[in-house]
Every structure is written in structure tokens, then in C-alpha cells.
Coordinates of C-alpha atoms in Angstrom, one line a residue:
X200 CA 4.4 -17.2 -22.1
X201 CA 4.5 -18.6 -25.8
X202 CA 7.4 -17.6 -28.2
X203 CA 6.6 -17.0 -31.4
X204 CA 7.9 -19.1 -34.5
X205 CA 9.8 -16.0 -35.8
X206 CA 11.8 -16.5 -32.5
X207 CA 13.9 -19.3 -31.3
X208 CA 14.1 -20.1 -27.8
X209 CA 17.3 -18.8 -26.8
X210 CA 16.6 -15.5 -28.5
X211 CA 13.2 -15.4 -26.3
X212 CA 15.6 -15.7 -22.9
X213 CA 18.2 -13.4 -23.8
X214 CA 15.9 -10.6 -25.0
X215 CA 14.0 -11.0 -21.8
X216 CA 16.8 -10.0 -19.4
X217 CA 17.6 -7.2 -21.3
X218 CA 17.5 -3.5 -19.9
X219 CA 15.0 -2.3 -22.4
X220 CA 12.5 -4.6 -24.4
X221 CA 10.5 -2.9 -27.5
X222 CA 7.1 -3.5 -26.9
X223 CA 6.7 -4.4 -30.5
X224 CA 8.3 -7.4 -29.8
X225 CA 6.7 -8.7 -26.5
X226 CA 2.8 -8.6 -26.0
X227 CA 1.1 -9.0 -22.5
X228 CA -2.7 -10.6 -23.4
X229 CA -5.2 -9.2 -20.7
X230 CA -8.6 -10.5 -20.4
X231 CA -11.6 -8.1 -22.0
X232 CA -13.2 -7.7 -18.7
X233 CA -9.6 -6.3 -16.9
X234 CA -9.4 -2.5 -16.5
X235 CA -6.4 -0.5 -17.5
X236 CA -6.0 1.1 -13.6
X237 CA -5.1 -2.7 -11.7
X238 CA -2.1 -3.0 -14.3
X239 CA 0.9 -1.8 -13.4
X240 CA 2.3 1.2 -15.4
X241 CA 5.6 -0.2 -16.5
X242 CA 3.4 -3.2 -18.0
X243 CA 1.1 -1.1 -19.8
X244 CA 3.2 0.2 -23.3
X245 CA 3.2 -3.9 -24.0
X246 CA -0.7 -4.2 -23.8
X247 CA -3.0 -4.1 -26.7
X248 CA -5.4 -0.2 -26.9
X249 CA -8.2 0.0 -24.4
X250 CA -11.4 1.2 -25.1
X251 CA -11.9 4.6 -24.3
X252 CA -15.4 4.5 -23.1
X253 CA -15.1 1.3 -20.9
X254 CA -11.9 1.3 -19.8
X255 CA -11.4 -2.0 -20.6
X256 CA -9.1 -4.0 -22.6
X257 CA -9.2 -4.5 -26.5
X258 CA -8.6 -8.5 -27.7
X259 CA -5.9 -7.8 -30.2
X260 CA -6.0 -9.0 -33.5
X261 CA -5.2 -11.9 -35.2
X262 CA -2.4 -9.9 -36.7
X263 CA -0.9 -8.2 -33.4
X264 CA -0.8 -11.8 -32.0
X265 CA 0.9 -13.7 -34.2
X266 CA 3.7 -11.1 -35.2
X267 CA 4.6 -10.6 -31.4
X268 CA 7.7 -12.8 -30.9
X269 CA 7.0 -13.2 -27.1
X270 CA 2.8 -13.5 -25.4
X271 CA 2.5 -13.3 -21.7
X272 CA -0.9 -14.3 -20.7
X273 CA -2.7 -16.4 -17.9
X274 CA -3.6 -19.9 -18.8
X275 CA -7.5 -18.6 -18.3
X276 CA -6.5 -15.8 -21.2
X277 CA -5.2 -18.1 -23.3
X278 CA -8.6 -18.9 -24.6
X279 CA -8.6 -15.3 -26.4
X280 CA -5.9 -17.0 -29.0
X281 CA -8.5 -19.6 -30.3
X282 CA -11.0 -16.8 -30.3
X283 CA -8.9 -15.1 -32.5
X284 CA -8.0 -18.4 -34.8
X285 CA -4.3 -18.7 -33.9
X286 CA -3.2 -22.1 -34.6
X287 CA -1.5 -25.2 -32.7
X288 CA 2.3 -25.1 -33.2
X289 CA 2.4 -21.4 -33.9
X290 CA 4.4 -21.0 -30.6
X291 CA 8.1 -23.3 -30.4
X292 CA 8.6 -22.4 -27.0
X293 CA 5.6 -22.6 -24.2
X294 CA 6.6 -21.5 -20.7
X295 CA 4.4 -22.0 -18.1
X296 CA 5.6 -20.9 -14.6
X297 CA 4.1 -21.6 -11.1
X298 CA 2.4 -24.4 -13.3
X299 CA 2.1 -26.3 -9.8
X300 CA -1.0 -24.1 -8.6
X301 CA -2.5 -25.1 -11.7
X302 CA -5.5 -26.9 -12.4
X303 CA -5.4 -29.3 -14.7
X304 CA -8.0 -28.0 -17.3
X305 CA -6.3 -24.6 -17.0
X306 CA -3.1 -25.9 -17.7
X307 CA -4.6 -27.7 -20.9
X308 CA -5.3 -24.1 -22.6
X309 CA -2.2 -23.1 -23.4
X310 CA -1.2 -26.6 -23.9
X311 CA -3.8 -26.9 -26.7
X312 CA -1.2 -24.3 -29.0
X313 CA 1.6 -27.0 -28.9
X314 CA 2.2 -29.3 -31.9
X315 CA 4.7 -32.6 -32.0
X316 CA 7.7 -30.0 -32.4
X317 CA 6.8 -27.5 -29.7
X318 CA 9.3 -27.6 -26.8
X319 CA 7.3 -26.9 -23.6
X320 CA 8.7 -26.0 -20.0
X321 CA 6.7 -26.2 -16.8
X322 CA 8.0 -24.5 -13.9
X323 CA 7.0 -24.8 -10.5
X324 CA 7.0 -26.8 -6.8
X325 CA 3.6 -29.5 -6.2
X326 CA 5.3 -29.4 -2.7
X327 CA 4.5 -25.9 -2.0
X328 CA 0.8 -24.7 -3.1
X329 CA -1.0 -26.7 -5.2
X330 CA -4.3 -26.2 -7.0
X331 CA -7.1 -24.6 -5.2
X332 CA -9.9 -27.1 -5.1
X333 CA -12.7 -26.4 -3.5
X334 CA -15.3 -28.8 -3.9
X335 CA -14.7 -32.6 -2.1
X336 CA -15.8 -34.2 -5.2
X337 CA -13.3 -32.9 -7.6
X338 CA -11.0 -33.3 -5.1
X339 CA -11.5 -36.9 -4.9
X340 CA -11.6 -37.4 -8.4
X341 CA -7.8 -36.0 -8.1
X342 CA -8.2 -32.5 -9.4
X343 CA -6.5 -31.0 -6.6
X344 CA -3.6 -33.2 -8.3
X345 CA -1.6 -30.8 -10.9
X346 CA -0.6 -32.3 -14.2
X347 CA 2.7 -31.0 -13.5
X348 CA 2.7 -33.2 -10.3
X349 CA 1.3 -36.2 -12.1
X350 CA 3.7 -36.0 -14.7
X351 CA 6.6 -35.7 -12.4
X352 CA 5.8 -39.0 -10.6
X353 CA 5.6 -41.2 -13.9
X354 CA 8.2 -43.3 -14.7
X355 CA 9.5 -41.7 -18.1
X356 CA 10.4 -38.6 -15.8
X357 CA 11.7 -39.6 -12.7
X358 CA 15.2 -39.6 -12.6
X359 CA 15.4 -38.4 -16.0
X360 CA 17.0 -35.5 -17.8
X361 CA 13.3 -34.2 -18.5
X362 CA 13.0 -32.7 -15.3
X363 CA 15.3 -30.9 -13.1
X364 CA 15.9 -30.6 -9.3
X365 CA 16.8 -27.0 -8.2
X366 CA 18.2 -27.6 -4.8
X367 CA 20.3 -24.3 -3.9
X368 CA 18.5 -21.9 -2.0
X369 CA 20.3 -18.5 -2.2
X370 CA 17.6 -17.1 0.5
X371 CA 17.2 -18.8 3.8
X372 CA 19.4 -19.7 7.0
X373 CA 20.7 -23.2 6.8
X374 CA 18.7 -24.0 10.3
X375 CA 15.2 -22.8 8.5
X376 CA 15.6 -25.5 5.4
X377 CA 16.9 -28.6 7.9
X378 CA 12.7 -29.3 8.2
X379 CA 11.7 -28.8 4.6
X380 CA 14.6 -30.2 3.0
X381 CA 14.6 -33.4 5.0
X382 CA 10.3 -33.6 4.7
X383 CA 9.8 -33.2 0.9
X384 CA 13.2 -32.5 -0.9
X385 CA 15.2 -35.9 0.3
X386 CA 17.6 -33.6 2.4
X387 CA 19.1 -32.3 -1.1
X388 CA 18.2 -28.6 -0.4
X389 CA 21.7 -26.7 0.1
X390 CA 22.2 -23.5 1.5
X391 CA 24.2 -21.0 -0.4
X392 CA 22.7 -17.5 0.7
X393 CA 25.0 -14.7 1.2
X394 CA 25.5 -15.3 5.2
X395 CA 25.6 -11.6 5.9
X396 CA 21.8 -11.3 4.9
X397 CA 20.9 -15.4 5.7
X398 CA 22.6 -15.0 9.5
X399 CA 22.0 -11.4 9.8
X400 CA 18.9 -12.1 12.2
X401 CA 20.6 -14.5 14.4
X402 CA 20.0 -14.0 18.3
X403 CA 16.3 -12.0 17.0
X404 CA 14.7 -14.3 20.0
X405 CA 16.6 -12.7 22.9
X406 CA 16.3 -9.2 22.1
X407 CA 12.2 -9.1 20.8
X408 CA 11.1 -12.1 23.2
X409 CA 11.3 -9.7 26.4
X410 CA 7.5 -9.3 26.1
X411 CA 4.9 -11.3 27.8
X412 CA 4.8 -14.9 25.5
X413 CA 1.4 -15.0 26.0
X414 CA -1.4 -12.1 25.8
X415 CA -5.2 -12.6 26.3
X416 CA -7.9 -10.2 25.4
X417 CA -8.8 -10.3 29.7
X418 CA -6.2 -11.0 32.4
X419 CA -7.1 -11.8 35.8
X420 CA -5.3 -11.0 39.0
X421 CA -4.7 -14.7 39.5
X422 CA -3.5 -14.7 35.7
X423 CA -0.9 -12.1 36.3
X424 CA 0.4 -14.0 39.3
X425 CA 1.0 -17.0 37.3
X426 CA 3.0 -14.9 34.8
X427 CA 5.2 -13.6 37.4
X428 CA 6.2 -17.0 38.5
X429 CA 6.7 -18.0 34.9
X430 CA 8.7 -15.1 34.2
X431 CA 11.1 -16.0 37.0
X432 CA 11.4 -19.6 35.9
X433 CA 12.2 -18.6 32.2
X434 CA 15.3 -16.3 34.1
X435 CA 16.4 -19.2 35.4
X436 CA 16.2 -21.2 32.5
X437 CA 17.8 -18.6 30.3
X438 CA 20.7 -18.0 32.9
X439 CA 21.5 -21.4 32.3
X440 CA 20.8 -22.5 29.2
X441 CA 20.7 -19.3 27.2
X442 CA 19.2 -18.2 24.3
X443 CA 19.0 -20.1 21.0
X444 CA 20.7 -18.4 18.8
X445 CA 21.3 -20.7 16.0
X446 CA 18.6 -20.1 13.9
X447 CA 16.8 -16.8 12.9
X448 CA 12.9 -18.4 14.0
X449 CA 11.1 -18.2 17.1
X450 CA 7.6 -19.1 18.1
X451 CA 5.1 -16.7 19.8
X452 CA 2.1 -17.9 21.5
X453 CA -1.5 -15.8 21.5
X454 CA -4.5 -16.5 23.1
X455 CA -7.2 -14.9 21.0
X456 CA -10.3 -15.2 19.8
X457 CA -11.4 -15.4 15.9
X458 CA -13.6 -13.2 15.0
X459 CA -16.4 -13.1 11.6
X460 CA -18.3 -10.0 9.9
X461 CA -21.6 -10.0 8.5
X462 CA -20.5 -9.3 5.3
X463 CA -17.6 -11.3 5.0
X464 CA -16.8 -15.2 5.3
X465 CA -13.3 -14.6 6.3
X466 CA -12.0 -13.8 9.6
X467 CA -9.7 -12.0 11.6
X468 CA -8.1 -12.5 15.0
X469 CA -7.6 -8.9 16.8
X470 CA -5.2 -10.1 19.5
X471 CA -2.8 -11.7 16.9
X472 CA -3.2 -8.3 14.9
X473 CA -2.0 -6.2 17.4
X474 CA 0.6 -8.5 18.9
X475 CA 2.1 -8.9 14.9
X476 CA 2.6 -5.0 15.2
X477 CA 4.2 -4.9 18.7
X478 CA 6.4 -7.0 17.7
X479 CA 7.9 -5.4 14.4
X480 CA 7.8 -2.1 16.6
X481 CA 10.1 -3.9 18.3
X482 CA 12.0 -5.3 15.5
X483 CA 12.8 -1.6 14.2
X484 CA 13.5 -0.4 16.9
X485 CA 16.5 -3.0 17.9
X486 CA 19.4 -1.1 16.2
X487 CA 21.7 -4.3 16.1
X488 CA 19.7 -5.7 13.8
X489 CA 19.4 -2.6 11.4
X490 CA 15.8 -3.9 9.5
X491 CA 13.8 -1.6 7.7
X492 CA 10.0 -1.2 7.3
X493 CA 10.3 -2.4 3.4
X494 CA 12.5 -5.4 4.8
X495 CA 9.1 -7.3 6.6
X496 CA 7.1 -8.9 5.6
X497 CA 3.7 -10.6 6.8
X498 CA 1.5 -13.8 5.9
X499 CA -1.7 -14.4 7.1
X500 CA -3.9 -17.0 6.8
X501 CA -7.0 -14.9 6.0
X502 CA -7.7 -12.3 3.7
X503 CA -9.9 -10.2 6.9
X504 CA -6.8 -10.6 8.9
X505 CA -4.4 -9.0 6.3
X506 CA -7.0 -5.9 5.8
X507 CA -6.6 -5.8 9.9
X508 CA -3.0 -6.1 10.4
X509 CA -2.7 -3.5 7.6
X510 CA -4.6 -1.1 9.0
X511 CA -3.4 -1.0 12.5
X512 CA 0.2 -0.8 10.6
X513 CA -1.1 2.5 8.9
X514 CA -2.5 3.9 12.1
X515 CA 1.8 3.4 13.3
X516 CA 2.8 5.1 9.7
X517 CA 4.2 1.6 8.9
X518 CA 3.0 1.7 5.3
X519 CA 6.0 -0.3 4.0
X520 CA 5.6 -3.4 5.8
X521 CA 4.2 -6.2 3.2
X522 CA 1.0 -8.0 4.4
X523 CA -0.9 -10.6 2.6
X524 CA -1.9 -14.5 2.3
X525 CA 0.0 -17.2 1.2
X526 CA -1.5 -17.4 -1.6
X527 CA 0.1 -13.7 -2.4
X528 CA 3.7 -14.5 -1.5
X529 CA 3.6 -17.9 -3.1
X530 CA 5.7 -17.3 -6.8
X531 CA 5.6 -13.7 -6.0
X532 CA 8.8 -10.9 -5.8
X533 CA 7.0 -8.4 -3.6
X534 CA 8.2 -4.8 -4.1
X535 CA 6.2 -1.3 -3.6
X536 CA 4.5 -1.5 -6.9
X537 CA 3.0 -4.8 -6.0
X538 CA 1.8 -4.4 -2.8
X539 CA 0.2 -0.9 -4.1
X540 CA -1.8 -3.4 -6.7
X541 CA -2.8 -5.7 -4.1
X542 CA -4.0 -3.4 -2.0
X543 CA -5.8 -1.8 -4.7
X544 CA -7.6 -5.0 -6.1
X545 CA -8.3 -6.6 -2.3

């Protein structure tokens, strides 16, 4: 996001948390080849025209760029500004957010409209995701090393006012940031979620886990003996040891068996499918606990496995439940209107 330099910084944040912003004053830049139906509706009075005939976006003028006091664009789109002969140091404020998952050539395009006096913020976490790298070469050569992560660990920044720490998490249980927080953040991460939302899962474990911990696609007569004696030495144990109930998290074991298509190089596991949707069967229907559909969400590791898991949640008239990769969830506020575009550009 680039402010213009007919507005100052501080106007460019304040405007933006406004109710109602005129969409003469902010333009979102799409790529050429991006249709008008994958962009969301409340988005689309702050695009540039589309052609009737294609469908596809218009590059704006060098005009309609320049006199917009706030761009929103993709790195990858920034390239459309120097197409259109917009020049270095045109912008005084560059924003780049969730610059982390950057790579570093992407990160250099909008980086390339910054002069001397240009103030420029990254924002983002090289802890979390980082750029996705896929050839062993570059990634010994260090690309899968964000500039924003480089330029964090040099000298002039740490421990500087250059870069800030945010440490309060307002969404998680205390219990669930003890492992992250002590791992990557120096144990600074501090809990200050509203406890009636953070705690209102507590003692999940004893009323879902009354199911089998451990399914297989085929169970033997000897299997199903074994689970019986398990079963009553997990009674004992609970009698006298209890339940954890000090943190909203527990673990569920499947035995399954991945499975590939023909035309696809991902994969999905249809035990774990069907066991993720018993479960948040169970979920809803605890009362205690009071969770909506809208209020789950899913992450899997492959983008087959998402298709599955959302099917067999359709086939239970679950449509609310939010499914996808990490790679979806990471920077992302899901709502309805974003998993209907996901679903619609899988």
C-alpha cells in the first residue's frame, strides 16, 4: 500500500479506519489478467473499469494513479506503476504487510518507488511462514530468507527503535502460547485475550474425547479386544488423575492411509477427513460449550484434503465451517465473504 505525496502518513491511517472511504481517494491496482467475478463486491467501486468484452481488468492511467492518495496492490502488481511511468519517491509512505512471506525480489518492486525521504514500514512474522521456495538451489543460495528477516537480524536493527516487538496476544489461551512464546519469541508473548472467549473451551477434552482415540480404515476382532482393554485402563487413569483441563488443546490420533489422484499432485487422507467431521458433530452438539458452525475453523496440510473435508462437511449441511491450508489462514481474517472467494478460485 503506497500513500500518495498529496497525503501524509497520518492522514493515510486515519482515513483508513473510517466507516466510509470515497473511492476517489483510495485505488485497489489488479493485475490485467484478474477477472472482475474473484474480487469481492465491496472491493470493486475502488478498482479501475473492466473491459467489457474480456472481463478483465483495465491498467489505469498514469493520471488515475498518481492522483489516488492511497494504492493497494501486490508486490507482483507493482510492476504495472513503472509500466505506466510513475516515478521513485512519488509515494511518502510504503506499507508492506505480511512482508515475511515475501521473496526477496518481490519485495524489491514496490521498494523500487521509494526515494531517500520515503518512510517505509514492513509488517510481518519470519517466525511464522516464510517465503515459499521451491527449488533446493535458491534455497541454498538463501532465498527462502526474507529481506524483512535479514534485515531484522543486522546489527543497526536489533534492539533498536527501527523495529518493534508486538508481544500481546489478545486471541489465544495462556497455556497455547507457553510453547511458542518460549521457542521463538524469548518467552515475551503475554496473554491479554478476553478470558470469556480465550478459557471458554476449557475441559473440550473430556466431553469430545469419549470416542475411540484411534480409528483404522479395517478393525480386526483381535483389534477390538485390544481397545476394550485400553478403554478400561484409560477409566482408570481418568478416575484418578482426571481430565486436563487447563488448556483448550487435545491430541487425536488416526491411523490412515494417504491417498493421490491422477490428476492431482496433492493428497488427501479419508480417515482423517471423516474423523475431523465427527468430531465438530460433536463439538456442536455439546451445549456447554455453545460453538457455532461459523466459530470453526479447519487447517489442512493439503489443498486435496481441504476439497475432502469440505465436501463431507456439505453432505452434513455444515457450510459454515472454515477449511483451508495454512497458507490460507496465515495473515488472513476469515469471514463468509472470504471463504466464498476461496472456494471459488480453489
Amino acid at each position: 500500500a503506497g500513500a500518495g505525496a498529496g497525503a501524509g502518513a497520518g492522514a493515510g491511517a486515519g482515513a483508513g479506519a473510517g466507516a466510509g472511504i470515497s473511492s476517489s481517494w483510495m485505488l485497489r491496482l489488479n493485475p490485467p489478467q484478474r477477472t472482475q467475478d474473484v474480487v469481492r463486491t465491496d472491493v470493486l467501486r475502488y478498482t479501475a473499469a473492466v473491459d467489457s468484452e474480456t472481463n478483465l481488468f483495465q491498467v489505469p492511467d498514469r493520471s488515475s494513479l498518481m492522483s489516488s492518495s492511497v494504492l493497494v496492490a501486490t508486490c507482483a502488481s507493482c510492476k504495472l506503476l513503472d509500466l505506466r511511468s510513475v516515478p521513485p519517491g512519488h509515494f511518502n509512505l510504503i506499507i508492506v504487510d505480511e512482508a515475511a512471506q515475501a521473496l526477496e525480489p518481490e519485495l524489491l518492486l514496490p521498494l523500487s518507488f521509494k526515494e531517500e525521504e520515503t518512510c517505509v514500514a514492513l509488517a510481518g512474522d519470519w517466525r511464522q511462514l516464510g517465503p515459499v521456495v521451491r527449488s533446493s538451489s535458491a534455497n541454498q543460495l538463501g532465498l527462502s530468507v526474507s529481506l524483512m528477516e535479514r534485515l531484522a537480524n543486522m546489527r543497526s536493527y536489533k534492539g533498536s527503535k527501527k523495529m518493534i516487538k508486538l508481544n500481546r496476544n489478545y486471541r489465544s489461551h495462556e497455556a497455547l502460547l507457553q510453547v511458542p512464546s518460549k521457542l521463538f519469541y524469548d518467552d515475551d508473548l503475554i496473554a491479554c485475550g478476553d478470558e470469556k472467549v480465550t478459557h471458554s473451551l476449557l475441559g473440550v477434552s473430556k466431553r469430545i474425547l469419549r470416542a475411540e482415540s484411534i480409528v483404522e480404515e479395517k478393525e480386526g476382532p483381535s483389534r477390538k479386544e485390544e481397545e476394550e482393554e485400553d478403554k478400561e485402563e484409560d477409566k482408570e487413569e481418568e478416575e484418578e488423575e482426571g481430565f486436563n483441563s487447563d488448556a483448550p488443546l487435545f491430541f487425536y490420533g488416526v491411523i490412515g492411509k494417504e491417498i493421490c489422484e491422477d490428476n492431482s499432485p496433492s493428497s488427501y487422507n479419508p480417515v482423517e477427513a471423516t474423523v475431523i467431521v465427527s468430531l465438530i458433530e460433536k463439538l456442536l452438539s455439546a451445549k456447554e460449550f455453545q460453538v457455532n458452525s461459523n466459530d470453526i475453523g479447519v487447517i489442512a496440510p493439503y489443498r486435496l484434503q481441504v476439497q475432502k473435508i469440505r465436501l463431507l462437511l456439505r453432505s452434513k449441511n455444515l457450510h459454515s465451517v472454515r477449511v483451508g491450508t495454512v497458507d490460507d489462514y496465515q495473515g488472513q481474517v476469515w469471514g463468509k465473504e472470504e471463504e466464498k472467494e476461496e472456494e471459488e478460485t480453489v
